[in-house]
Each structure stands twice: as structure tokens, then as C-alpha cells.
CSV table of C-alpha atoms in Angstrom, one decimal:
chain,number,residue,atom,x,y,z
A,719,MET,CA,29.0,15.1,21.8
A,720,LEU,CA,27.3,11.8,21.0
A,721,LYS,CA,24.0,13.0,22.4
A,722,LYS,CA,24.1,16.1,20.1
A,723,ILE,CA,24.8,13.9,17.1
A,724,ASP,CA,22.0,11.6,18.1
A,725,GLU,CA,19.6,14.5,18.5
A,726,HIS,CA,20.5,15.9,15.1
A,727,PHE,CA,20.1,12.4,13.5
A,728,VAL,CA,16.7,11.8,15.1
A,729,SER,CA,15.6,15.3,14.1
A,730,LEU,CA,16.6,14.6,10.5
A,731,LEU,CA,14.7,11.3,10.6
A,732,THR,CA,11.7,13.0,12.0
A,733,ARG,CA,11.7,15.6,9.2
A,734,ILE,CA,12.2,13.1,6.3
A,735,CYS,CA,10.1,10.1,7.6
A,736,ILE,CA,6.6,11.0,6.3
A,737,PRO,CA,7.8,12.5,3.0
A,738,LEU,CA,9.9,9.4,2.4
A,739,VAL,CA,7.0,7.1,3.3
A,740,ARG,CA,4.8,9.0,0.9
A,741,PHE,CA,7.4,8.8,-1.9
A,742,SER,CA,7.8,5.0,-1.2
A,743,PHE,CA,4.1,4.5,-1.6
A,744,PHE,CA,4.3,6.4,-4.9
A,745,VAL,CA,7.1,4.2,-6.1
A,746,VAL,CA,5.5,0.9,-5.1
A,747,TYR,CA,2.0,1.7,-6.3
A,748,PHE,CA,2.8,3.5,-9.5
A,749,TYR,CA,5.4,1.0,-10.6
A,750,PHE,CA,3.3,-2.1,-9.8
A,751,GLY,CA,0.3,-0.5,-11.4
A,752,LEU,CA,2.3,0.4,-14.5
A,753,LEU,CA,3.5,-3.2,-14.9
A,754,LYS,CA,-0.1,-4.3,-15.0
A,755,VAL,CA,-1.1,-1.6,-17.5
A,756,ILE,CA,1.7,-2.5,-19.9
A,757,GLY,CA,1.0,-6.2,-19.5
A,758,VAL,CA,4.2,-7.4,-17.9
A,759,SER,CA,3.2,-7.8,-14.2
A,760,PRO,CA,4.5,-11.0,-12.5
A,761,ALA,CA,1.3,-10.9,-10.5
A,762,GLU,CA,-1.0,-11.1,-13.6
A,763,ALA,CA,-1.6,-14.9,-13.1
A,764,ILE,CA,-2.9,-14.5,-9.6
A,765,VAL,CA,-4.9,-11.4,-10.5
A,766,LYS,CA,-6.5,-13.3,-13.3
A,767,GLU,CA,-7.4,-16.2,-11.0
A,768,LEU,CA,-8.8,-13.8,-8.4
A,769,TRP,CA,-10.8,-12.0,-11.1
A,770,SER,CA,-12.2,-15.4,-12.3
A,771,HIS,CA,-13.5,-16.1,-8.7
A,772,THR,CA,-14.9,-12.6,-8.1
A,773,LEU,CA,-15.7,-10.5,-11.2
A,774,PRO,CA,-15.8,-12.8,-14.2
A,775,PHE,CA,-18.6,-10.7,-15.8
A,776,ILE,CA,-16.0,-7.9,-16.4
A,777,PRO,CA,-13.6,-8.5,-19.3
A,778,PHE,CA,-10.2,-9.5,-17.8
A,779,HIS,CA,-8.2,-7.0,-19.8
A,780,ALA,CA,-10.5,-4.1,-18.7
A,781,PHE,CA,-10.3,-5.3,-15.1
A,782,LEU,CA,-6.5,-5.5,-15.2
A,783,MET,CA,-6.2,-2.0,-16.8
A,784,PHE,CA,-8.6,-0.6,-14.2
A,785,PHE,CA,-6.7,-2.2,-11.3
A,786,GLY,CA,-3.3,-1.0,-12.7
A,787,PHE,CA,-4.5,2.5,-13.2
A,788,PHE,CA,-6.1,2.4,-9.7
A,789,GLU,CA,-2.7,1.5,-8.2
A,790,MET,CA,-1.0,4.2,-10.2
A,791,LEU,CA,-3.6,6.8,-9.0
A,792,ILE,CA,-3.0,5.8,-5.4
A,793,GLY,CA,0.7,6.3,-5.9
A,794,ILE,CA,0.3,9.7,-7.5
A,795,ILE,CA,-2.1,10.9,-4.8
A,796,PHE,CA,0.4,10.0,-2.1
A,797,LEU,CA,2.7,12.6,-3.7
A,798,ILE,CA,0.2,15.5,-3.5
A,799,PRO,CA,0.5,17.3,-0.2
A,800,GLY,CA,-2.8,17.5,1.7
A,801,LYS,CA,-4.3,14.6,-0.2
A,802,GLU,CA,-3.0,11.8,2.1
A,803,ARG,CA,-6.5,11.1,3.5
A,804,LEU,CA,-7.8,10.4,0.0
A,805,ALA,CA,-4.9,8.1,-0.8
A,806,LEU,CA,-5.5,6.3,2.5
A,807,TYR,CA,-9.2,5.8,1.7
A,808,LEU,CA,-8.3,4.4,-1.7
A,809,LEU,CA,-5.7,2.1,0.0
A,810,ILE,CA,-8.4,0.3,2.0
A,811,PRO,CA,-10.3,-1.4,-0.8
A,812,HIS,CA,-7.0,-2.1,-2.5
A,813,MET,CA,-5.7,-3.9,0.6
A,814,ILE,CA,-8.9,-5.9,0.9
A,815,THR,CA,-8.5,-6.9,-2.8
A,816,THR,CA,-4.8,-7.7,-2.3
A,817,PHE,CA,-5.4,-9.9,0.7
A,818,GLY,CA,-8.2,-11.8,-1.0
A,819,PRO,CA,-6.1,-14.5,-2.5
A,820,LEU,CA,-4.9,-15.6,0.9
A,821,VAL,CA,-8.5,-16.7,1.6
A,822,LEU,CA,-10.0,-17.3,-1.9
A,823,LEU,CA,-7.0,-18.8,-3.6
A,824,PRO,CA,-5.1,-20.9,-1.0
A,825,GLN,CA,-3.7,-23.1,-3.7
A,826,PHE,CA,-1.7,-20.1,-5.0
A,827,THR,CA,-0.7,-18.6,-1.7
A,828,TRP,CA,0.0,-21.4,0.8
A,829,LYS,CA,2.2,-24.5,0.6
A,830,GLY,CA,0.8,-25.8,3.9
A,831,PHE,CA,-0.5,-24.4,7.2
A,832,MET,CA,1.2,-21.1,7.8
A,833,ILE,CA,3.8,-21.8,5.0
A,834,PRO,CA,3.2,-19.2,2.2
A,835,THR,CA,4.2,-19.6,-1.4
A,836,LEU,CA,6.2,-16.8,-3.1
A,837,ALA,CA,2.9,-15.2,-4.0
A,838,GLY,CA,1.8,-15.5,-0.4
A,839,HIS,CA,5.0,-13.8,0.8
A,840,TYR,CA,4.3,-11.0,-1.7
A,841,ILE,CA,0.8,-10.5,-0.3
A,842,ILE,CA,1.7,-10.8,3.4
A,843,LYS,CA,4.4,-8.1,3.1
A,844,ASN,CA,1.5,-5.7,2.5
A,845,VAL,CA,1.1,-5.6,6.3
A,846,ILE,CA,4.1,-3.2,6.1
A,847,LEU,CA,2.1,-0.9,3.8
A,848,ILE,CA,-0.8,-1.0,6.2
A,849,ALA,CA,1.5,0.0,9.1
A,850,LEU,CA,3.0,2.8,7.0
A,851,GLY,CA,-0.4,4.0,6.0
A,852,ILE,CA,-1.4,4.2,9.7
A,853,GLY,CA,1.8,6.2,10.3
A,854,VAL,CA,0.9,8.6,7.5
A,855,ALA,CA,-2.7,8.9,8.8
A,856,SER,CA,-1.4,9.7,12.3
A,857,ASN,CA,0.6,12.6,10.9
A,858,ILE,CA,-2.2,14.2,8.9
A,859,GLY,CA,-2.2,17.9,10.1
A,860,GLU,CA,-5.7,18.1,11.6
A,861,PHE,CA,-5.4,14.7,13.4
A,862,ARG,CA,-2.0,15.5,14.8
A,863,ALA,CA,-3.3,18.9,16.1
A,864,LYS,CA,-6.2,17.3,17.9
A,865,VAL,CA,-4.0,14.7,19.6
A,866,ALA,CA,-1.6,17.4,20.7
A,867,LEU,CA,-4.5,19.4,22.1
A,868,ARG,CA,-5.8,16.4,24.0
A,869,LYS,CA,-2.4,15.8,25.5
A,870,ALA,CA,-2.1,19.4,26.6
A,871,THR,CA,-5.4,19.3,28.5
């Protein structure tokens, strides 16, 4: 009896895992992007500091709007079936930008060696998003079919 319950439970988790991950990407990216667009993001100070070190020739407000809309776009694309690959490709430059402050702005992200500030914690947790992105990528239809074919031969 317990084995049957476990099998049903694992089957349910298998069915909902990728849709739930995709929806979670939408919530995080759309919401954080929206906060930037409407000018209430708690990350605005660190974004402004990163901007001043990398792209000061672009007006900050324009940069912040672009970055916010870019995040919202990533979130929306994760909701569209069959467009995961595009969302993942957009995720790569976003993650590079997001991790930038760990190197470029250590005064904002580290209290000491390997001791992050709250902003550092916020950035480091993006490792989870990278892992989830890899999970989504590994379940893209064509890729999954190729792996199954290789295992069968």
C-alpha cells in the first residue's frame, strides 16, 4: 500500500515539476522586473552602483527600465510552452549581470571573506535559478528524446 502511494506521489511530482518551475521563474522574474519598472525595487541601489561601474554612458533611468522589462520578458517567455530554450538563452546574460556585483562591488556584497551581506545572499541564491534552468533545459522535448534514444542504443 505504501509503495503504491509513493508511486502515485512521485508520478504527480514528475508531472507538475517542470510546469511549476516554469511558473516559479515567471513569478520571480516578472515580479522583480515590475518592481524595477515602477521604481520600488529594493535592489535599485546596487543596480545603480553596478550601472555606474559598467554602463554610465546610458541614462540610469533608461537602463533600469530596460533591465526591469528584460526581467519581465524572461518571466513571460517561461510561461509560453515551447519557448523554454529562448527563455534560457535570455537567462544567461541576466545571470552574468546579476553575479557581477560579487566581483565588481565587493563593498556591497561581502562583509568579509566568504561572508556575504544581505545583498550578497540575494545574489548567491541565484545559483538555485541556474540549477532550475538546467532542469528545464534537460526536459526540453528534442533534448529529452535524443537522450532517451542514446540510452536505448
